[in-house]
Coordinates of C-alpha atoms in Angstrom, one line a residue:
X1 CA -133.1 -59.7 -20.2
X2 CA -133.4 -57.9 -16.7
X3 CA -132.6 -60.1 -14.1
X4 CA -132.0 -58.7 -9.8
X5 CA -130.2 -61.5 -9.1
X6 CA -126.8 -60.2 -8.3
X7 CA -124.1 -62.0 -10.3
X8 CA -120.4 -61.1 -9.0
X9 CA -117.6 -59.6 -11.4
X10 CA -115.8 -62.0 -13.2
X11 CA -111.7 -61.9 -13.4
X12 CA -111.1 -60.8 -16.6
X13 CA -107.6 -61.6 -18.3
X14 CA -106.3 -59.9 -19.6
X15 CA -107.1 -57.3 -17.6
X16 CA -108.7 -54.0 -19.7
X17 CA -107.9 -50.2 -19.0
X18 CA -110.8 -50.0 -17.2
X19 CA -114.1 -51.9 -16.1
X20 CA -116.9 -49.6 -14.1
X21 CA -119.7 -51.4 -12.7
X22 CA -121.7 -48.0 -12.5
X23 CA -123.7 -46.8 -9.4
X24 CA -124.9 -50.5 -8.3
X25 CA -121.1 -50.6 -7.6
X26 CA -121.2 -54.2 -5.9
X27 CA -124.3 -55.3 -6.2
X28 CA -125.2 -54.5 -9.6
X29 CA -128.2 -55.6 -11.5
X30 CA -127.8 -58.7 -14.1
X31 CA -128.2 -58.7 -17.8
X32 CA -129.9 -61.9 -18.8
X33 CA -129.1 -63.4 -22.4
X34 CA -132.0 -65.7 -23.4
X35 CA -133.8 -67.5 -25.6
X36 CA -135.7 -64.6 -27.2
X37 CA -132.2 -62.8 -27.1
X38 CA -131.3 -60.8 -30.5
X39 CA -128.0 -60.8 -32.2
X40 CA -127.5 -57.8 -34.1
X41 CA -124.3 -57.1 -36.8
X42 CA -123.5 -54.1 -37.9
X43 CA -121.4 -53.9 -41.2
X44 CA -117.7 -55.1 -40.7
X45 CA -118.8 -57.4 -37.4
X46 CA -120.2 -60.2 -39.3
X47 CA -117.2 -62.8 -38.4
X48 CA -117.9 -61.8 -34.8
X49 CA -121.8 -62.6 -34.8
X50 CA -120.6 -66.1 -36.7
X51 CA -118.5 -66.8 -33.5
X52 CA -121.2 -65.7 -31.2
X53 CA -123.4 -67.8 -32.3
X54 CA -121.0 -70.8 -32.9
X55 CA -119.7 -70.3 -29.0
X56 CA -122.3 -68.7 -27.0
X57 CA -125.2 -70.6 -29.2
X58 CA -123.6 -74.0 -28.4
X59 CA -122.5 -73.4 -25.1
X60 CA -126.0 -71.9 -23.8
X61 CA -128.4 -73.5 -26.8
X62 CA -129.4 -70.0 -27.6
X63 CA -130.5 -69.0 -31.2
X64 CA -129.1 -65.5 -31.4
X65 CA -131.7 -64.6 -34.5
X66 CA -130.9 -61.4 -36.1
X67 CA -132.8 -58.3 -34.7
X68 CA -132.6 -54.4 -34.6
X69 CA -130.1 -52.4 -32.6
X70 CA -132.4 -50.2 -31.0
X71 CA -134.8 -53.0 -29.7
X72 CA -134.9 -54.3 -26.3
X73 CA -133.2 -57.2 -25.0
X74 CA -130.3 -57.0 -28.1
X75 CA -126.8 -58.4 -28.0
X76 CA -125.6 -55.3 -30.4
X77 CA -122.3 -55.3 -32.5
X78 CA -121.0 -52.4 -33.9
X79 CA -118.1 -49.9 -35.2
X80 CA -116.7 -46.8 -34.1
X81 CA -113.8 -45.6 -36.5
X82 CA -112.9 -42.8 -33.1
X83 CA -111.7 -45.9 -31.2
X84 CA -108.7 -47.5 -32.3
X85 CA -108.9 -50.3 -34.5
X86 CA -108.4 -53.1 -31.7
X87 CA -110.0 -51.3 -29.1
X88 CA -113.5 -52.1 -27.9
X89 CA -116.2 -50.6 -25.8
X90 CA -118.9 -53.3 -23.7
X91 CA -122.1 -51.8 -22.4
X92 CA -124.1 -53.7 -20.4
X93 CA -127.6 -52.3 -19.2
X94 CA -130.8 -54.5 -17.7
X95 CA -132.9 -51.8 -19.9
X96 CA -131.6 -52.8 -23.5
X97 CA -129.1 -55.5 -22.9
X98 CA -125.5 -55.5 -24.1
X99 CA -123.9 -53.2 -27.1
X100 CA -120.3 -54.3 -28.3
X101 CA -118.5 -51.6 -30.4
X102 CA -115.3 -51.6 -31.8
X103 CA -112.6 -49.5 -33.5
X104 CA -112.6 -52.4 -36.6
X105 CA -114.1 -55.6 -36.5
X106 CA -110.6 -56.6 -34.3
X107 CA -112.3 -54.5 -31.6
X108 CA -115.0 -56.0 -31.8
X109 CA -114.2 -59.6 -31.8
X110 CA -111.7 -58.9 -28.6
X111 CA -114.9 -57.5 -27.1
X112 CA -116.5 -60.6 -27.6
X113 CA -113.9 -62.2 -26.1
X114 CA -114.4 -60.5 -23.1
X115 CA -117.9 -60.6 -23.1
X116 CA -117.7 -64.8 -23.1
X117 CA -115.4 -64.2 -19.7
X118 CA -118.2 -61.9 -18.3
X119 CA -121.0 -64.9 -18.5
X120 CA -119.0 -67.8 -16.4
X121 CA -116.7 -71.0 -17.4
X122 CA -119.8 -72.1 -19.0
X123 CA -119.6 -70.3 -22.0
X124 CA -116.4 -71.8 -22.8
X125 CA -118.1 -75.6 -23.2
X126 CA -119.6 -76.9 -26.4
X127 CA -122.8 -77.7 -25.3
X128 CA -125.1 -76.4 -22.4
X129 CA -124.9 -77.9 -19.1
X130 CA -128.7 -77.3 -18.3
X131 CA -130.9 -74.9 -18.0
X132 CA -129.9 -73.6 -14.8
X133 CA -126.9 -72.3 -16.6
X134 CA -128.6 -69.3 -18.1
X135 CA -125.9 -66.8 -18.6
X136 CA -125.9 -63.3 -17.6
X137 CA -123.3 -60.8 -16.5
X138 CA -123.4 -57.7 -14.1
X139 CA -124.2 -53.7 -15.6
X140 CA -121.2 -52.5 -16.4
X141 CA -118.9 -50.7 -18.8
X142 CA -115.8 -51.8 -20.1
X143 CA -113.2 -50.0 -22.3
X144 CA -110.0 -51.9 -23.8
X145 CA -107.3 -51.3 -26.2
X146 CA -103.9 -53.6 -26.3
X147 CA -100.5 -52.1 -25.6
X148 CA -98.7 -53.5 -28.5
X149 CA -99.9 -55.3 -32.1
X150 CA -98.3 -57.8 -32.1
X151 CA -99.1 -60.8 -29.6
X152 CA -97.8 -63.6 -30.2
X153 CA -97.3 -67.5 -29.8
X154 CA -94.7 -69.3 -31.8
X155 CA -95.6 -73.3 -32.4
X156 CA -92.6 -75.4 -33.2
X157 CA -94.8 -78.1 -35.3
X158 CA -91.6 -79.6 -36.8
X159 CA -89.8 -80.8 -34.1
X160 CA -93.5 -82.6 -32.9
X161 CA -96.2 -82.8 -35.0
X162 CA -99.3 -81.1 -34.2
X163 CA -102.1 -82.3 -36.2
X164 CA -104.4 -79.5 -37.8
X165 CA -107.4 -80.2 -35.2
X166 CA -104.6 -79.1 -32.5
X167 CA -103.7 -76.2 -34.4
X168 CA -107.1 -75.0 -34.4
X169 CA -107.2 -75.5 -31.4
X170 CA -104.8 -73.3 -30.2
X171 CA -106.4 -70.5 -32.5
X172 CA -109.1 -70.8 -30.5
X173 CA -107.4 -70.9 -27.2
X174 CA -105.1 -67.8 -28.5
X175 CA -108.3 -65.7 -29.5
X176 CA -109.2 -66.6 -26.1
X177 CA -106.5 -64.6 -24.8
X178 CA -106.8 -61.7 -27.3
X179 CA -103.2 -63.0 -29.7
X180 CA -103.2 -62.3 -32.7
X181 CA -100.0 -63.5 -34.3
X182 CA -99.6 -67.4 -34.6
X183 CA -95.8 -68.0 -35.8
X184 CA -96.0 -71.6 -37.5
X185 CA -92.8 -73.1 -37.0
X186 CA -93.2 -75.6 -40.4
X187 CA -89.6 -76.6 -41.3
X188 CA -86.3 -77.8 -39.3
X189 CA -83.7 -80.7 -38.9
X190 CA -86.6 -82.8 -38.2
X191 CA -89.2 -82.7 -40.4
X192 CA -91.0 -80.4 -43.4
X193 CA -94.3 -80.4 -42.3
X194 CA -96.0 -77.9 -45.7
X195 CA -96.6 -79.5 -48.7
X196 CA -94.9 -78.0 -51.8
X197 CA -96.2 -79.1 -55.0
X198 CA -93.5 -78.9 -56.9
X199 CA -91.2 -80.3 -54.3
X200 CA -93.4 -83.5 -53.7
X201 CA -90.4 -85.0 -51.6
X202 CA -90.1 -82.3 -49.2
X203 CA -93.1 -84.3 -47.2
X204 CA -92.7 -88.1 -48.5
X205 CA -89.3 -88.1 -47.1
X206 CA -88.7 -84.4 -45.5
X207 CA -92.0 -85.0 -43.1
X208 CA -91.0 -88.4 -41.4
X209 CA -87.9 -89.0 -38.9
X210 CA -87.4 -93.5 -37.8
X211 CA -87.4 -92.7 -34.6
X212 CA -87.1 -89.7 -31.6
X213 CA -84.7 -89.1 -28.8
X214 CA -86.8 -89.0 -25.8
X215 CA -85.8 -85.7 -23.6
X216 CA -82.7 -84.1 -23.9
X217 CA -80.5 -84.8 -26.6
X218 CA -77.6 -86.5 -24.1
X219 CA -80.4 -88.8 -22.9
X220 CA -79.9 -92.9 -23.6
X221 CA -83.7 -93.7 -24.3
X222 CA -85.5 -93.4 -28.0
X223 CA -89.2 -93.4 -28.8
X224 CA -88.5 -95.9 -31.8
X225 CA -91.7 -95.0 -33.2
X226 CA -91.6 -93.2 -36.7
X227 CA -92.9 -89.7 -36.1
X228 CA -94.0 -87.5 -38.7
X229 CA -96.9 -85.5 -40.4
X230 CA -97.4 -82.7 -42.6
X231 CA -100.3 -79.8 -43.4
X232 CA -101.8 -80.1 -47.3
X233 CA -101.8 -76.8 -48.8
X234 CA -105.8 -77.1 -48.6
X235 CA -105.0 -77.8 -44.4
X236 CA -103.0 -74.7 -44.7
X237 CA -105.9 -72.4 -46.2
X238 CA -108.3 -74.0 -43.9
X239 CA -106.0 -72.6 -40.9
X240 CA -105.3 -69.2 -42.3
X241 CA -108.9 -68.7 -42.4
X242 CA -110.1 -70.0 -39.4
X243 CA -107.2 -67.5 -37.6
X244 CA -108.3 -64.7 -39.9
X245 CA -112.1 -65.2 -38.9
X246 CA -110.5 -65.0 -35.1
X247 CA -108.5 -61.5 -35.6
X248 CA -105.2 -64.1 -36.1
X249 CA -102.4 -63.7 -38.7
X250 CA -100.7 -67.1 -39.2
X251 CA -96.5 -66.4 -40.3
X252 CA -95.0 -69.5 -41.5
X253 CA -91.3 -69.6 -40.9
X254 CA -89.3 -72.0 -43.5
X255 CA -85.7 -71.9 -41.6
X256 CA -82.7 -71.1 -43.7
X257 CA -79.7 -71.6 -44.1
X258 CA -79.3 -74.1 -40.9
X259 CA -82.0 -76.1 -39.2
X260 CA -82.3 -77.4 -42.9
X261 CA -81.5 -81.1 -42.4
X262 CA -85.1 -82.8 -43.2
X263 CA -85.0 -80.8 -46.8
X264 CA -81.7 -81.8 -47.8
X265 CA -82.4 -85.3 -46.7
X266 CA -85.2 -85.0 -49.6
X267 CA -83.2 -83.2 -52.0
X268 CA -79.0 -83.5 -51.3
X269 CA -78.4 -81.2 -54.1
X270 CA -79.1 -78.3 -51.6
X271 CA -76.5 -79.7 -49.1
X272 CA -72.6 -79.0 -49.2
X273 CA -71.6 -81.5 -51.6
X274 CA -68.6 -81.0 -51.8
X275 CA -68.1 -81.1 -47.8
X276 CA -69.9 -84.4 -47.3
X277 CA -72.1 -87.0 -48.6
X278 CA -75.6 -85.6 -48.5
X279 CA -77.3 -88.4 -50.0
X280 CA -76.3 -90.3 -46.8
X281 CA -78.6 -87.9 -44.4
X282 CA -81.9 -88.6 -43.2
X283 CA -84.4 -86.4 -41.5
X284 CA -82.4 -85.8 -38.3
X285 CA -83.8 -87.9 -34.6
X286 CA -82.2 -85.6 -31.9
X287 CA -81.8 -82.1 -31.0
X288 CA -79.6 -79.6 -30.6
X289 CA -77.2 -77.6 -33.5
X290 CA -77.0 -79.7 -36.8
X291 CA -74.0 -79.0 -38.7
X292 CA -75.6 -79.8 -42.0
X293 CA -76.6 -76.5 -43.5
X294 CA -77.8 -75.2 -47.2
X295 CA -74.9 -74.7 -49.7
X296 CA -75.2 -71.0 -51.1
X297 CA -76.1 -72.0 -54.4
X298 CA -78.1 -70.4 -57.2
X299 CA -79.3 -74.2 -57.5
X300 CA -80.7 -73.2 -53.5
X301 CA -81.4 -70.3 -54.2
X302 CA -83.9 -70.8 -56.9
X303 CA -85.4 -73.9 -55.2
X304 CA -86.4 -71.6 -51.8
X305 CA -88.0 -69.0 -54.3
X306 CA -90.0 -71.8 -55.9
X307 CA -90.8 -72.8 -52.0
X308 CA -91.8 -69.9 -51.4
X309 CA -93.3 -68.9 -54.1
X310 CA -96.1 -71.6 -53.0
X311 CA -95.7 -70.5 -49.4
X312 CA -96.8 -66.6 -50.2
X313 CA -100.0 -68.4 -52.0
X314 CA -101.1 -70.0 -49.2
X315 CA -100.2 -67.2 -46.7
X316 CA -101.1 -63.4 -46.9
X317 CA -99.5 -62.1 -43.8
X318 CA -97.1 -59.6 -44.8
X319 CA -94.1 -60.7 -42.4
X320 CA -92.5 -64.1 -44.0
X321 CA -90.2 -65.6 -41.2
X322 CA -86.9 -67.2 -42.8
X323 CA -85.0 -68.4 -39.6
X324 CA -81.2 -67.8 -39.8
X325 CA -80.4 -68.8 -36.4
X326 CA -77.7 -71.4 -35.8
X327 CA -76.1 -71.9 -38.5
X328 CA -72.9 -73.6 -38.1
X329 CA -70.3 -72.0 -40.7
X330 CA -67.9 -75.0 -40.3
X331 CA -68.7 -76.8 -43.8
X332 CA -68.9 -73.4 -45.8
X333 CA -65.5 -73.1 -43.8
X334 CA -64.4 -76.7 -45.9
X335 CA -66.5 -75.9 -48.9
X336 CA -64.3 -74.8 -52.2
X337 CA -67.8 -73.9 -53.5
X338 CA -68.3 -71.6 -50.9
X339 CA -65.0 -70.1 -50.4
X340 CA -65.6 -69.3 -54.0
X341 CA -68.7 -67.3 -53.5
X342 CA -67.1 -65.1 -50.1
X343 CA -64.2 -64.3 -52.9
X344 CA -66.4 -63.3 -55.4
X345 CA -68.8 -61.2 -53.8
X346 CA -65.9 -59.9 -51.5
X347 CA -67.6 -60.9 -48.7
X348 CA -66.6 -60.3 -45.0
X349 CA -66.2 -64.4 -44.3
X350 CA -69.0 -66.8 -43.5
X351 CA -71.3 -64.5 -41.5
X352 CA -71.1 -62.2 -44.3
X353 CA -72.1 -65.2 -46.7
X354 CA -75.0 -66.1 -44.6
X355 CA -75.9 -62.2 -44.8
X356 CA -76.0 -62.2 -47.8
X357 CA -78.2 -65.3 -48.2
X358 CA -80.4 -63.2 -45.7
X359 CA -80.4 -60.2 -48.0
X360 CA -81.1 -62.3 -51.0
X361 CA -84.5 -63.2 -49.5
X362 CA -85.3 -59.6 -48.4
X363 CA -85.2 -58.3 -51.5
X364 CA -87.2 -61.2 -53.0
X365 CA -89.7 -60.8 -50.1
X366 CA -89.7 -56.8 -51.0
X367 CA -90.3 -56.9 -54.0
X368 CA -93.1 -59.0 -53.7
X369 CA -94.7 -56.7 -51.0
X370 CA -93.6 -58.7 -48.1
X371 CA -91.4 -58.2 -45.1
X372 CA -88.3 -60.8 -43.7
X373 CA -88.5 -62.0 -39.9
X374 CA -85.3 -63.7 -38.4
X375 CA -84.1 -64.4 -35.8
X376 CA -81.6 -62.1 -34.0
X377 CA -78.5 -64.1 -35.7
X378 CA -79.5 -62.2 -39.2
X379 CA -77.9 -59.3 -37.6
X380 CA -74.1 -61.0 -37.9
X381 CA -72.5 -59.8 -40.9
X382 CA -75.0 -57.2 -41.5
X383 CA -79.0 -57.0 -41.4
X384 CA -80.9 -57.0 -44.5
X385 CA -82.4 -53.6 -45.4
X386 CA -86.2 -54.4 -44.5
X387 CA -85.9 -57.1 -42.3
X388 CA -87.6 -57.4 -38.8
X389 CA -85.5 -59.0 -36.4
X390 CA -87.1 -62.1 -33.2
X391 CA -84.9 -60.6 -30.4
X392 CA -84.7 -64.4 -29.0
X393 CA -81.1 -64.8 -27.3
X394 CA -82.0 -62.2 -24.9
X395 CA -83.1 -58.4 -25.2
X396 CA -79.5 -57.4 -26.9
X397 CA -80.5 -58.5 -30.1
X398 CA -83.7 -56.4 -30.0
X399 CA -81.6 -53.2 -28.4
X400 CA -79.3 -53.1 -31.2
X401 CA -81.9 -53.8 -34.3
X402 CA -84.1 -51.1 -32.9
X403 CA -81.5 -48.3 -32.6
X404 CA -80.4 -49.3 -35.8
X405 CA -83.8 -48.5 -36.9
X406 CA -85.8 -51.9 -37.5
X407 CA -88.9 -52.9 -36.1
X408 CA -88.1 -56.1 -33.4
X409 CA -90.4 -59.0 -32.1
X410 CA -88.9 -59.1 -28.5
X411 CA -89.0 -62.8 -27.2
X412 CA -86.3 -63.6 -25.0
X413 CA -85.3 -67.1 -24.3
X414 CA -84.3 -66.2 -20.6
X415 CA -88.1 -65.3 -20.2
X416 CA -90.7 -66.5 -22.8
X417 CA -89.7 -69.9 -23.6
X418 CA -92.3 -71.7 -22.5
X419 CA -90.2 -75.1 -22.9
X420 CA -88.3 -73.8 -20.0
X421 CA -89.4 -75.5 -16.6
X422 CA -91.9 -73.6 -14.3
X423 CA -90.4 -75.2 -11.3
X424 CA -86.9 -76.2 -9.5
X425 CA -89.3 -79.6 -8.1
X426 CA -87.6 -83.1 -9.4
X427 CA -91.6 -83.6 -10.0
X428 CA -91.2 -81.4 -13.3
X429 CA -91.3 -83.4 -16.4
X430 CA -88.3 -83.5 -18.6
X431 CA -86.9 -79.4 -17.7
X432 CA -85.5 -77.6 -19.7
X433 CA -83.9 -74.7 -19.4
X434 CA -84.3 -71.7 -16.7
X435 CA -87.0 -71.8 -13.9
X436 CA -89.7 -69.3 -15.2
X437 CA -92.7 -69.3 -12.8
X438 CA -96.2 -67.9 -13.6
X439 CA -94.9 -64.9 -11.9
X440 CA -91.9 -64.4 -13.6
X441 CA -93.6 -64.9 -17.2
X442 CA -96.2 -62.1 -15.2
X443 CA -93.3 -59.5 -14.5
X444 CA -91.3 -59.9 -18.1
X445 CA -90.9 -56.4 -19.7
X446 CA -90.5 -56.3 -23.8
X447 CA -89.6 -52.8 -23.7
X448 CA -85.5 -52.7 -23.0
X449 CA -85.6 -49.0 -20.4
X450 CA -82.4 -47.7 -22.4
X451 CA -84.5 -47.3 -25.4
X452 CA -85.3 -43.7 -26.5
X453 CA -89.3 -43.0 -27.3
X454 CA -88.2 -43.6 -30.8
X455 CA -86.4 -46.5 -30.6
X456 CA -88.9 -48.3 -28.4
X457 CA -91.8 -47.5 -30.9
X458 CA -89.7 -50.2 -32.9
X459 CA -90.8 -52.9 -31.1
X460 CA -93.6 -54.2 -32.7
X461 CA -95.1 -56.4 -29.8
X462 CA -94.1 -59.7 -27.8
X463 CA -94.1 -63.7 -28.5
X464 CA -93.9 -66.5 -26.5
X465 CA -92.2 -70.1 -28.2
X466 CA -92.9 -73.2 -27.6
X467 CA -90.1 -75.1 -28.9
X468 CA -91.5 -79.0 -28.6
X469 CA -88.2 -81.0 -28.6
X470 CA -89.4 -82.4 -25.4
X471 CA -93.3 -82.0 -26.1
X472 CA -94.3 -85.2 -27.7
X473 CA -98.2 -85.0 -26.9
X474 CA -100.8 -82.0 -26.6
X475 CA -101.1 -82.9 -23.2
X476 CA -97.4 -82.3 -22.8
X477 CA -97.4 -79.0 -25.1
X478 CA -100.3 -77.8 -22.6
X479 CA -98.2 -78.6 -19.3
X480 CA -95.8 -76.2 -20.4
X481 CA -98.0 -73.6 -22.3
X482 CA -100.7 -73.2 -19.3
X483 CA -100.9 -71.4 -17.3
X484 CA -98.0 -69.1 -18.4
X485 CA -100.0 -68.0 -21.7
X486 CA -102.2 -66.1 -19.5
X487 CA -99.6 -64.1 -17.8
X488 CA -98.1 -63.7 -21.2
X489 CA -100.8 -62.7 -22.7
X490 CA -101.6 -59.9 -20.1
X491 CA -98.2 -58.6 -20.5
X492 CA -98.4 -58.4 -24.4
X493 CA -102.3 -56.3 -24.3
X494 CA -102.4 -54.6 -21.3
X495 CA -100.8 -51.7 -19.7
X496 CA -98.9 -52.8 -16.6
X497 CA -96.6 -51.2 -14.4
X498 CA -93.1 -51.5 -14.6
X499 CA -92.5 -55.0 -13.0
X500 CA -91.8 -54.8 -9.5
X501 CA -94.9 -52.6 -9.5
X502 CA -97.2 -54.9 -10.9
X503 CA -99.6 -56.4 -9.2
X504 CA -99.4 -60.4 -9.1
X505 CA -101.5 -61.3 -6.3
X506 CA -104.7 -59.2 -8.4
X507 CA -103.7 -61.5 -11.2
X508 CA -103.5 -65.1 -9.4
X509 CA -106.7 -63.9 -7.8
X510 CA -108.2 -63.2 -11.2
X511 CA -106.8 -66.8 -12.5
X512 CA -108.8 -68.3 -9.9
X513 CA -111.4 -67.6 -12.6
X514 CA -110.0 -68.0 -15.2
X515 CA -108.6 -71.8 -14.4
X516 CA -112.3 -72.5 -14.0
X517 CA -112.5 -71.2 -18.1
X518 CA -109.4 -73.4 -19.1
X519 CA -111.2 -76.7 -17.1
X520 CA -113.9 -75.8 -19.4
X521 CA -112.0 -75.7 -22.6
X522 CA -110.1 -79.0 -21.5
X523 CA -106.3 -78.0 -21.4
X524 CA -104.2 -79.8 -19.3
X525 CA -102.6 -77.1 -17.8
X526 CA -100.0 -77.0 -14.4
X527 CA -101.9 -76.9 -11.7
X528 CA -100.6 -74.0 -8.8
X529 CA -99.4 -77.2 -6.8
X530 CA -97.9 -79.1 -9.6
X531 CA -97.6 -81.5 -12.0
X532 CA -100.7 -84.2 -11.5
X533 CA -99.4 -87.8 -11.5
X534 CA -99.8 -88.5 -15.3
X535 CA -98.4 -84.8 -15.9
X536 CA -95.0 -86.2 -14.9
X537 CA -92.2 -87.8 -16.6
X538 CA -90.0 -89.8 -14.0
X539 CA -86.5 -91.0 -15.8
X540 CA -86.6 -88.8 -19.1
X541 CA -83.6 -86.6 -18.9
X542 CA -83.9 -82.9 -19.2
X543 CA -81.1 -80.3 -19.4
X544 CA -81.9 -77.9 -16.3
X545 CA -80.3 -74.6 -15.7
X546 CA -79.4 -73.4 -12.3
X547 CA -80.0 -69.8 -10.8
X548 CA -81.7 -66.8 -12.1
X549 CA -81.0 -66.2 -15.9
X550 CA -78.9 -64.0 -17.8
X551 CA -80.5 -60.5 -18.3
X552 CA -78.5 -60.4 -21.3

């Protein structure tokens, strides 16, 4: 496994505390991983030798067999309880080969992440490009830890369908950049994409829209094509597990009491009956604010517990994400039934009725050992007792649930909404939203600087959305996820400098590497230059915002 060929540091993103290439300093020796190359697991690392074997294996056709520690020429995993549990420690040495040890098997794996960056785009194909392509990396120690524990990506799957393959795709391509929360966007306006068994019409009507509006939701043009899909529960538990063998925790968000059109097109009883005539809705075609919300019913009520009483089978993560964001009050305004409920709960009007729809659904979460996520509009009328708020209409949200004393998921629009346009060109397809450049993404902040050391410990971590209104392909969801993830996901694990200090030509040196890695893994990603030809979208109208946005 000793090799003197010298083989140059890789870019690594994100970037780890620190990286010492020892006393070679730049022209260290190279540690060769071969055919007679051992693989071995400690206790606790075994779904980490599974994925070495499944990646590295197939990418370089090496076997891996099991072998000893201690022996030469050993690819060793193992755990150390005095690091912390998603911190890691890579050893690479010419005399013994490479040892991987981590504070829980977490550690580990994000070791093993790094590790694939160390030997070369190549060990992000699925098969070996030839034998020249024998992968090494250069003697060196590397020691990692993330800044915050929760990193995350949100998928908006109801708006566009991503089939399972492309979910487990983007497991992979999120364990590539050490995430470890997917947020599973399953339910809206425009489609129930999770089976419930004992709601079988939640997905033969709730899953399928006649047609789509094609951009923004003033545009004239329609894809008249019927769009729709859904996840069986057994597609469900085949995605929980392949994110849970990758250090991922999958939280499904069912959105209440708005965004709720495509279930009350399958069931009207849940709509405001007495307002309008729900058995005249179908699973809604555009965008934007629906006015058709859930009527706050114990008829509702009782259905969402039986939802989710399927949902908690099929998911273990402890945070359960329930929506409550835009949800127009104007029929519960009209609605006797309603009106009847605010008088007798005493009630402070409609945001205090959708708080206490909120607080319903904390409790039942609670006392089921589970924890509410919403987003920041949960904290009108008052926020439930145990609930976590998704700080998502700017930092304000966040600031005020943290010194209040809840935990917050900071992932402001103005910043992290990766729907937003990365460029002020005409060239960029359909935008949306704010510019936000690679850099920008680069220099975003989730802690707010007027929080005490107290308050910020509430924020639990960072998430980027990808809200797919306008991203009807995965071609299209990679345009506008790629490259910005990687900037993202720097932010979220390491620990930068405040952001005018941070360094952004190190890191687009450092993707000059890594866009090799995501050429390798085949994402269609923005180019520095811009959109290729077939990237664009000439005629489709977006809804673009001018200026710098709102630090709000």
């Amino acid at each position: 496994m000793t090799d003197l060929e010298t083989a140059p540091p890789t870019g690594l993103i994100p970037a780890p505390l620190s990286r010492d290439l020892g006393d070679a300093g730049a022209c260290p020796r190279t540690v060769r991983l071969g055919a007679q190359t051992a693989l071995a697991a400690a206790p606790g690392t075994e779904d980490t030798a599974r994925w070495l074997r499944a990646t590295l294996g197939a990418a370089f056709a090496l076997p891996l067999p099991p072998g000893s520690a201690e022996a030469p020429d050993t690819l060793a995993l193992a755990l150390d309880p005095a690091l912390p549990d998603e911190g890691y420690r890579l050893d690479a040495d010419a005399r013994w080969g490479v040892r991987l040890t981590g504070g829980g098997p977490a550690g580990v794996f994000w070791g093993a992440q790094t590790l694939r960056q160390l030997l070369g785009p190549a060990a992000f194909r699925r098969a070996p490009l030839g034998p020249r392509h024998t992968p090494g990396l250069p003697e060196q120690t590397v020691e990692d830890a993330p800044r915050f524990r929760w990193r995350g990506l949100m998928l908006d799957v109801a708006r566009h369908f991503l089939p399972k393959d492309g979910v487990l795709r983007y497991l992979d391509l999120m364990a590539a950049h050490k995430l470890n929360v997917l947020h599973l966007h399953l339910t809206d306006d425009q489609g129930w994409r999770i089976e419930i068994l004992r709601y079988p019409r939640l997905t033969a009507i709730g899953a399928w829209r006649e047609r789509s509006r094609l951009g923004h939701r003033d545009s004239p043009l329609w894809d008249p094509r019927p769009h729709g899909g859904h996840y069986t529960q057994d597609d469900i538990r085949e995605i929980v597990a392949y994110a849970a063998a990758r250090q991922i925790t999958v939280v499904p968000e069912i959105d209440i009491p708005g965004h709720s059109q495509a279930a009350i097109a399958a069931y009207p009883e849940l709509g405001n009956t007495d307002v309008i005539d729900t058995t005249s809705l179908k699973v809604w075609d555009t965008w934007g604010v629906n006015p058709n919300v859930l009527a706050p019913t114990d008829n509702t009520l009782r259905f969402y517990e039986h939802v989710l009483e399927e949902v908690l089978g099929l998911f273990p993560s402890t945070f359960v994400h329930l929506g409550g964001d835009e949800c127009p009050k104007d029929q519960w305004r009209a609605s006797p039934t309603a009106q009847d409920r605010i008088a007798a709960l005493g009630l402070d009007g409609e945001d205090g009725l959708q708080s206490w729809f909120m607080r319903h659904f904390d409790r039942w979460l609670t006392a089921r050992g589970r924890r509410l996520v919403g987003w920041d509009e949960i904290l009108e009328g008052g926020l439930a007792e145990g609930a976590t708020v998704s700080s998502w209409r700017g930092y304000a949200g966040g600031i005020a649930a943290a010194k209040a004393g809840h935990d917050v998921v900071m992932c402001p629009e103005q910043q992290v909404y990766l729907d937003h346009r990365q460029d002020p060109s005409p060239d960029e397809p359909v935008p949306i939203g704010y510019v936000r450049t690679l850099e920008d993404v680069y220099r975003f902040e989730p802690v707010p600087p007027e929080l005490t050391g107290e308050q910020a410990a509430r924020i639990l971590g960072t998430q980027a959305n990808a809200w797919t209104e306008v991203m009807d392909s995965p071609q299209r969801l990679d345009y506008q996820v790629f490259p910005r993830l990687a900037a993202f996901a720097e932010v979220a694990w390491s620990r930068l400098p405040v952001p005018s200090a941070r360094d952004y030509q190190d890191f687009t040196r450092r993707m000059t590497d890594h866009y090799a890695r995501l050429d390798a893994l085949g994402v269609d990603y923005r180019p520095p230059g811009g959109p290729r030809p077939w990237q664009r979208r000439p005629g489709i109208l977006g809804r673009p915002f001018d200026g710098s946005p709102p630090n709000v």
